[in-house]
Amino acid sequence: PRMIVSAGHVEPVPRRIRALLGGSVVLDTTEARYVWEWPNYPQYYVPLADVAPGVLVDERYIEQVRGVTAHRHGLRVGELTRQGAALVYPGDPQGPSGRRDSLAGLVRFDWDALDSWFEEDQEVFVHPRNPYTRVDALRSHRHVLVERDGVRLAESDSTVLVFETGLPTRYYFDRTAVNFAALRPSDTVTSCPYKGRTSGYWSVVAGGTTYPDLAWAYDFPTRQLLPIAGLVAFYNERVDIVVDGVRLPQARTHFFPVEHGE
C-alpha cells in the first residue's frame, strides 16, 4: 500500500516531543504539528515558545518555502553551533485559519542538526514516525528462497514477514536458514523510525563479485517488531526471491529515506 496523505497536510501531534544537542534540551513540547512536506512522512513543527531560550540565532536570511515566508536560524548550545539548522515561521498563530496561518509561530528543525529526538521517552531515529504508516511482523510458513547470481543465500519454510506501508514485503530468516558462507560482516549501521537501530550488516560474495550491504539484522528492535529480533533480511531490490515457487519481480521502493532504516 502507498501513502495516503498529500504534501502540505498539517495535523496536531498528540505526543510529547523533545530533542537534545550536546546533552541540553533544545525543544520540549506537547503542541507540535505534523507537517507533510511530501507524502511519505511528516516533519515536526514546534511552537517557538517551546524552544529553549537563546538557542536560536537569527541568520538574517529569509526564504520562501512552498509559498510561505520563513526566517533561517542557526543553533548555539554552549560551544556547539549548527548553521542554518532551523526555519522560523513568523506571524500570529491565532490568526485566521488557513495554510499560511497553520505554520505561524512554529519552528522546523533539520533532523540531523540535533543529537537525538524523543517521542515521549522513546528515541526516534531518521525522521518522525508517520501516524498513517503501519508495520506488522507476521510469522509465515510459505517457502522462501533468496539467491544472488545463483548462490543460495537463505531458504526456509518459516520466516517472519514485515509489511510496512510504502515498502515491499521484507522476509526475515532464522540464522540457521542463512548461508553465512556467502556473507561477509560489514561495519554499516542504519536506523529506522519504526524498527530501531541495526545490530549487523553483511555483504554478499557471489560469482567472484562482492555486493555490499545486502543483508541486515536487528538484535534489539522496537517492541512492536520483536518477532524479527536476531533474524536476517535481504534487500528485495538487490537479490532474487522465490516464494512458494514463484519468483518475485524486482521490488521498487516507493521512497528512499526509510531505506536508511532497513
mmCIF file of C-alpha atoms in Angstrom:
data_model
loop_
_atom_site.group_PDB
_atom_site.id
_atom_site.type_symbol
_atom_site.label_atom_id
_atom_site.label_comp_id
_atom_site.label_asym_id
_atom_site.label_seq_id
_atom_site.Cartn_x
_atom_site.Cartn_y
_atom_site.Cartn_z
ATOM 1 C CA PRO A 1 0.000 0.000 0.000
ATOM 2 C CA ARG A 2 1.104 3.523 -0.785
ATOM 3 C CA MET A 3 0.955 6.619 1.407
ATOM 4 C CA ILE A 4 -2.434 8.285 1.705
ATOM 5 C CA VAL A 5 -1.558 11.824 2.891
ATOM 6 C CA SER A 6 -0.786 14.581 0.415
ATOM 7 C CA ALA A 7 2.021 17.118 0.746
ATOM 8 C CA GLY A 8 1.004 20.203 2.699
ATOM 9 C CA HIS A 9 -1.218 18.354 5.170
ATOM 10 C CA VAL A 10 -0.976 19.579 8.805
ATOM 11 C CA GLU A 11 -2.172 17.808 11.943
ATOM 12 C CA PRO A 12 -1.525 18.075 15.705
ATOM 13 C CA VAL A 13 0.994 15.680 17.265
ATOM 14 C CA PRO A 14 -0.601 14.003 20.324
ATOM 15 C CA ARG A 15 2.821 13.019 21.767
ATOM 16 C CA ARG A 16 5.379 14.921 23.791
ATOM 17 C CA ILE A 17 8.344 15.722 21.524
ATOM 18 C CA ARG A 18 11.851 16.513 22.796
ATOM 19 C CA ALA A 19 15.215 16.956 21.095
ATOM 20 C CA LEU A 20 18.720 17.334 22.515
ATOM 21 C CA LEU A 21 22.008 18.802 21.362
ATOM 22 C CA GLY A 22 25.198 18.395 23.384
ATOM 23 C CA GLY A 23 23.204 16.976 26.287
ATOM 24 C CA SER A 24 20.959 20.056 26.509
ATOM 25 C CA VAL A 25 17.242 20.116 25.724
ATOM 26 C CA VAL A 26 16.651 22.300 22.660
ATOM 27 C CA LEU A 27 12.893 21.762 22.451
ATOM 28 C CA ASP A 28 10.247 20.204 24.665
ATOM 29 C CA THR A 29 6.636 20.412 23.538
ATOM 30 C CA THR A 30 3.219 18.803 23.685
ATOM 31 C CA GLU A 31 1.932 21.184 20.999
ATOM 32 C CA ALA A 32 3.944 20.102 17.942
ATOM 33 C CA ARG A 33 2.410 19.796 14.487
ATOM 34 C CA TYR A 34 2.897 17.125 11.867
ATOM 35 C CA VAL A 35 3.584 18.840 8.535
ATOM 36 C CA TRP A 36 3.816 16.653 5.447
ATOM 37 C CA GLU A 37 6.418 18.322 3.234
ATOM 38 C CA TRP A 38 5.990 15.323 0.941
ATOM 39 C CA PRO A 39 3.590 12.373 1.172
ATOM 40 C CA ASN A 40 5.884 9.751 2.675
ATOM 41 C CA TYR A 41 6.324 11.042 6.210
ATOM 42 C CA PRO A 42 5.861 14.300 8.150
ATOM 43 C CA GLN A 43 8.237 16.657 9.930
ATOM 44 C CA TYR A 44 7.758 18.080 13.402
ATOM 45 C CA TYR A 45 6.958 21.795 13.543
ATOM 46 C CA VAL A 46 7.389 23.131 17.080
ATOM 47 C CA PRO A 47 5.940 26.247 18.751
ATOM 48 C CA LEU A 48 8.619 28.901 19.194
ATOM 49 C CA ALA A 49 7.582 29.199 22.855
ATOM 50 C CA ASP A 50 8.645 25.578 23.450
ATOM 51 C CA VAL A 51 12.206 26.094 22.182
ATOM 52 C CA ALA A 52 14.875 26.674 24.825
ATOM 53 C CA PRO A 53 15.669 30.398 25.213
ATOM 54 C CA GLY A 54 18.759 31.660 23.448
ATOM 55 C CA VAL A 55 19.487 28.605 21.292
ATOM 56 C CA LEU A 56 18.172 30.126 18.047
ATOM 57 C CA VAL A 57 20.491 32.540 16.231
ATOM 58 C CA ASP A 58 18.866 34.670 13.534
ATOM 59 C CA GLU A 59 20.995 34.473 10.384
ATOM 60 C CA ARG A 60 19.113 37.359 8.749
ATOM 61 C CA TYR A 61 18.092 35.218 5.800
ATOM 62 C CA ILE A 62 14.517 34.964 4.528
ATOM 63 C CA GLU A 63 13.256 32.053 2.427
ATOM 64 C CA GLN A 64 10.037 31.350 0.594
ATOM 65 C CA VAL A 65 9.107 27.766 1.485
ATOM 66 C CA ARG A 66 6.132 26.470 -0.511
ATOM 67 C CA GLY A 67 4.764 29.990 -0.721
ATOM 68 C CA VAL A 68 5.273 30.789 2.971
ATOM 69 C CA THR A 69 7.893 33.202 4.335
ATOM 70 C CA ALA A 70 10.376 31.683 6.780
ATOM 71 C CA HIS A 71 13.456 33.043 8.568
ATOM 72 C CA ARG A 72 16.596 30.899 8.582
ATOM 73 C CA HIS A 73 18.198 30.454 12.016
ATOM 74 C CA GLY A 74 21.227 28.661 13.366
ATOM 75 C CA LEU A 75 21.597 26.850 16.681
ATOM 76 C CA ARG A 76 24.001 27.583 19.513
ATOM 77 C CA VAL A 77 24.243 25.375 22.599
ATOM 78 C CA GLY A 78 27.347 26.151 24.619
ATOM 79 C CA GLU A 79 30.296 25.737 22.258
ATOM 80 C CA LEU A 80 28.218 23.822 19.705
ATOM 81 C CA THR A 81 26.819 25.622 16.669
ATOM 82 C CA ARG A 82 24.693 24.410 13.762
ATOM 83 C CA GLN A 83 24.384 26.888 10.920
ATOM 84 C CA GLY A 84 21.088 27.091 9.061
ATOM 85 C CA ALA A 85 19.536 24.395 11.211
ATOM 86 C CA ALA A 86 16.078 25.886 11.718
ATOM 87 C CA LEU A 87 13.321 27.683 9.839
ATOM 88 C CA VAL A 88 11.167 30.039 11.913
ATOM 89 C CA TYR A 89 7.729 30.926 10.534
ATOM 90 C CA PRO A 90 6.699 34.367 11.806
ATOM 91 C CA GLY A 91 3.167 35.554 12.326
ATOM 92 C CA ASP A 92 0.267 35.165 14.710
ATOM 93 C CA PRO A 93 -0.690 31.537 15.308
ATOM 94 C CA GLN A 94 -4.123 32.797 16.431
ATOM 95 C CA GLY A 95 -4.762 34.493 13.087
ATOM 96 C CA PRO A 96 -7.397 33.457 10.534
ATOM 97 C CA SER A 97 -7.382 29.775 9.682
ATOM 98 C CA GLY A 98 -5.574 28.585 6.580
ATOM 99 C CA ARG A 99 -2.375 27.037 5.256
ATOM 100 C CA ARG A 100 -0.281 30.128 5.912
ATOM 101 C CA ASP A 101 -1.520 30.689 9.451
ATOM 102 C CA SER A 102 -1.198 26.988 10.321
ATOM 103 C CA LEU A 103 2.604 27.441 10.339
ATOM 104 C CA ALA A 104 2.718 30.840 12.049
ATOM 105 C CA GLY A 105 4.793 30.856 15.219
ATOM 106 C CA LEU A 106 6.320 27.441 14.506
ATOM 107 C CA VAL A 107 9.925 26.276 14.059
ATOM 108 C CA ARG A 108 11.098 23.470 11.784
ATOM 109 C CA PHE A 109 14.476 21.964 12.793
ATOM 110 C CA ASP A 110 16.738 19.970 10.481
ATOM 111 C CA TRP A 111 16.610 16.474 11.923
ATOM 112 C CA ASP A 112 20.342 15.774 11.732
ATOM 113 C CA ALA A 113 21.250 19.087 13.372
ATOM 114 C CA LEU A 114 20.209 17.634 16.734
ATOM 115 C CA ASP A 115 21.791 14.678 18.523
ATOM 116 C CA SER A 116 18.607 12.837 19.459
ATOM 117 C CA TRP A 117 14.818 13.072 19.238
ATOM 118 C CA PHE A 118 12.213 11.528 21.529
ATOM 119 C CA GLU A 119 8.510 10.759 21.297
ATOM 120 C CA GLU A 120 7.516 10.665 24.953
ATOM 121 C CA ASP A 121 10.501 8.715 26.432
ATOM 122 C CA GLN A 122 11.325 6.600 23.370
ATOM 123 C CA GLU A 123 14.071 7.680 20.967
ATOM 124 C CA VAL A 124 13.058 8.147 17.344
ATOM 125 C CA PHE A 125 15.528 7.661 14.501
ATOM 126 C CA VAL A 126 15.895 9.099 10.961
ATOM 127 C CA HIS A 127 12.637 11.087 10.839
ATOM 128 C CA PRO A 128 9.289 11.357 12.660
ATOM 129 C CA ARG A 129 7.080 8.300 12.544
ATOM 130 C CA ASN A 130 4.205 8.651 10.121
ATOM 131 C CA PRO A 131 0.941 8.104 12.058
ATOM 132 C CA TYR A 132 -0.548 6.607 8.880
ATOM 133 C CA THR A 133 2.232 4.052 8.402
ATOM 134 C CA ARG A 134 1.549 0.525 9.588
ATOM 135 C CA VAL A 135 4.307 -2.015 10.275
ATOM 136 C CA ASP A 136 3.377 -5.639 11.016
ATOM 137 C CA ALA A 137 5.692 -8.603 11.643
ATOM 138 C CA LEU A 138 3.948 -11.928 10.966
ATOM 139 C CA ARG A 139 5.336 -15.483 11.091
ATOM 140 C CA SER A 140 4.639 -17.358 7.843
ATOM 141 C CA HIS A 141 5.150 -20.928 6.649
ATOM 142 C CA ARG A 142 5.387 -20.033 2.978
ATOM 143 C CA HIS A 143 8.558 -21.384 1.406
ATOM 144 C CA VAL A 144 11.001 -18.531 0.723
ATOM 145 C CA LEU A 145 14.301 -18.786 -1.165
ATOM 146 C CA VAL A 146 16.802 -15.936 -1.574
ATOM 147 C CA GLU A 147 19.578 -16.082 -4.188
ATOM 148 C CA ARG A 148 22.169 -13.847 -5.796
ATOM 149 C CA ASP A 149 23.860 -14.863 -9.070
ATOM 150 C CA GLY A 150 22.643 -18.403 -8.489
ATOM 151 C CA VAL A 151 24.108 -18.636 -4.975
ATOM 152 C CA ARG A 152 21.584 -19.634 -2.313
ATOM 153 C CA LEU A 153 21.666 -17.066 0.497
ATOM 154 C CA ALA A 154 18.731 -18.222 2.614
ATOM 155 C CA GLU A 155 15.900 -20.745 2.426
ATOM 156 C CA SER A 156 13.129 -21.514 4.896
ATOM 157 C CA ASP A 157 9.538 -22.638 5.411
ATOM 158 C CA SER A 158 9.266 -20.405 8.488
ATOM 159 C CA THR A 159 10.110 -16.747 8.038
ATOM 160 C CA VAL A 160 8.817 -13.544 9.602
ATOM 161 C CA LEU A 161 7.267 -11.242 7.024
ATOM 162 C CA VAL A 162 7.381 -7.499 7.701
ATOM 163 C CA PHE A 163 4.669 -5.485 5.991
ATOM 164 C CA GLU A 164 5.430 -1.760 6.054
ATOM 165 C CA THR A 165 3.409 0.896 4.273
ATOM 166 C CA GLY A 166 5.235 2.131 1.185
ATOM 167 C CA LEU A 167 7.872 -0.641 1.156
ATOM 168 C CA PRO A 168 7.986 -4.130 -0.348
ATOM 169 C CA THR A 169 7.453 -7.057 1.997
ATOM 170 C CA ARG A 170 10.664 -7.992 3.813
ATOM 171 C CA TYR A 171 11.454 -11.633 4.603
ATOM 172 C CA TYR A 172 13.340 -12.233 7.866
ATOM 173 C CA PHE A 173 15.117 -15.586 8.275
ATOM 174 C CA ASP A 174 16.252 -17.508 11.336
ATOM 175 C CA ARG A 175 20.054 -17.518 11.273
ATOM 176 C CA THR A 176 20.125 -21.304 10.885
ATOM 177 C CA ALA A 177 18.426 -20.803 7.493
ATOM 178 C CA VAL A 178 21.054 -18.326 6.236
ATOM 179 C CA ASN A 179 24.121 -19.315 4.192
ATOM 180 C CA PHE A 180 26.719 -17.310 6.098
ATOM 181 C CA ALA A 181 29.500 -18.826 3.954
ATOM 182 C CA ALA A 182 28.409 -16.356 1.267
ATOM 183 C CA LEU A 183 28.167 -13.384 3.649
ATOM 184 C CA ARG A 184 30.861 -11.033 4.930
ATOM 185 C CA PRO A 185 30.285 -8.823 8.007
ATOM 186 C CA SER A 186 30.097 -5.088 7.378
ATOM 187 C CA ASP A 187 30.601 -2.110 9.682
ATOM 188 C CA THR A 188 27.440 -0.457 8.335
ATOM 189 C CA VAL A 189 24.827 0.672 10.867
ATOM 190 C CA THR A 190 21.463 2.142 9.898
ATOM 191 C CA SER A 191 18.390 3.246 11.813
ATOM 192 C CA CYS A 192 14.659 3.079 11.217
ATOM 193 C CA PRO A 193 11.884 5.154 12.821
ATOM 194 C CA TYR A 194 9.803 2.006 13.286
ATOM 195 C CA LYS A 195 12.334 -0.773 13.935
ATOM 196 C CA GLY A 196 15.210 0.929 15.756
ATOM 197 C CA ARG A 197 18.953 0.600 15.041
ATOM 198 C CA THR A 198 20.539 -2.324 13.202
ATOM 199 C CA SER A 199 22.974 -4.593 15.025
ATOM 200 C CA GLY A 200 24.535 -6.208 11.960
ATOM 201 C CA TYR A 201 25.042 -5.829 8.208
ATOM 202 C CA TRP A 202 26.519 -8.269 5.702
ATOM 203 C CA SER A 203 27.802 -8.032 2.153
ATOM 204 C CA VAL A 204 27.309 -10.947 -0.263
ATOM 205 C CA VAL A 205 30.064 -12.671 -2.233
ATOM 206 C CA ALA A 206 28.691 -14.418 -5.329
ATOM 207 C CA GLY A 207 30.293 -15.294 -8.652
ATOM 208 C CA GLY A 208 33.520 -13.573 -7.667
ATOM 209 C CA THR A 209 31.723 -10.284 -7.016
ATOM 210 C CA THR A 210 31.137 -8.620 -3.660
ATOM 211 C CA TYR A 211 27.768 -6.915 -3.269
ATOM 212 C CA PRO A 212 27.918 -4.521 -0.303
ATOM 213 C CA ASP A 213 25.351 -4.450 2.474
ATOM 214 C CA LEU A 214 22.657 -6.750 1.109
ATOM 215 C CA ALA A 215 21.569 -8.190 4.471
ATOM 216 C CA TRP A 216 20.909 -6.821 7.939
ATOM 217 C CA ALA A 217 19.583 -7.729 11.385
ATOM 218 C CA TYR A 218 18.059 -6.084 14.446
ATOM 219 C CA ASP A 219 19.045 -7.867 17.637
ATOM 220 C CA PHE A 220 17.102 -5.329 19.731
ATOM 221 C CA PRO A 221 14.205 -3.975 17.655
ATOM 222 C CA THR A 222 11.408 -1.813 18.997
ATOM 223 C CA ARG A 223 8.698 -3.549 20.992
ATOM 224 C CA GLN A 224 6.295 -3.676 18.051
ATOM 225 C CA LEU A 225 8.863 -5.531 15.906
ATOM 226 C CA LEU A 226 10.126 -8.020 18.486
ATOM 227 C CA PRO A 227 9.354 -11.009 16.181
ATOM 228 C CA ILE A 228 12.337 -10.000 13.976
ATOM 229 C CA ALA A 229 14.856 -9.893 16.841
ATOM 230 C CA GLY A 230 18.075 -11.561 15.711
ATOM 231 C CA LEU A 231 16.680 -12.559 12.293
ATOM 232 C CA VAL A 232 18.308 -11.685 8.950
ATOM 233 C CA ALA A 233 16.657 -9.950 5.977
ATOM 234 C CA PHE A 234 17.818 -9.103 2.461
ATOM 235 C CA TYR A 235 17.111 -6.181 0.135
ATOM 236 C CA ASN A 236 14.465 -7.425 -2.294
ATOM 237 C CA GLU A 237 15.756 -4.869 -4.794
ATOM 238 C CA ARG A 238 19.190 -6.495 -4.961
ATOM 239 C CA VAL A 239 18.556 -10.244 -4.710
ATOM 240 C CA ASP A 240 16.282 -12.844 -6.309
ATOM 241 C CA ILE A 241 13.412 -14.036 -4.108
ATOM 242 C CA VAL A 242 11.232 -17.079 -4.800
ATOM 243 C CA VAL A 243 8.078 -17.518 -2.689
ATOM 244 C CA ASP A 244 6.237 -20.836 -2.938
ATOM 245 C CA GLY A 245 7.939 -21.488 -6.260
ATOM 246 C CA VAL A 246 7.086 -18.099 -7.773
ATOM 247 C CA ARG A 247 9.969 -15.734 -8.498
ATOM 248 C CA LEU A 248 9.102 -12.230 -7.336
ATOM 249 C CA PRO A 249 9.637 -9.269 -9.660
ATOM 250 C CA GLN A 250 12.443 -6.930 -8.607
ATOM 251 C CA ALA A 251 10.980 -4.714 -5.913
ATOM 252 C CA ARG A 252 10.992 -0.963 -6.316
ATOM 253 C CA THR A 253 10.686 1.065 -3.149
ATOM 254 C CA HIS A 254 8.201 3.910 -3.240
ATOM 255 C CA PHE A 255 10.536 6.257 -1.376
ATOM 256 C CA PHE A 256 14.193 6.301 -0.383
ATOM 257 C CA PRO A 257 14.587 7.735 3.135
ATOM 258 C CA VAL A 258 13.024 4.823 5.010
ATOM 259 C CA GLU A 259 15.538 2.579 3.278
ATOM 260 C CA HIS A 260 18.109 4.160 5.571
ATOM 261 C CA GLY A 261 16.220 2.352 8.256
ATOM 262 C CA GLU A 262 16.168 -1.187 6.916
#
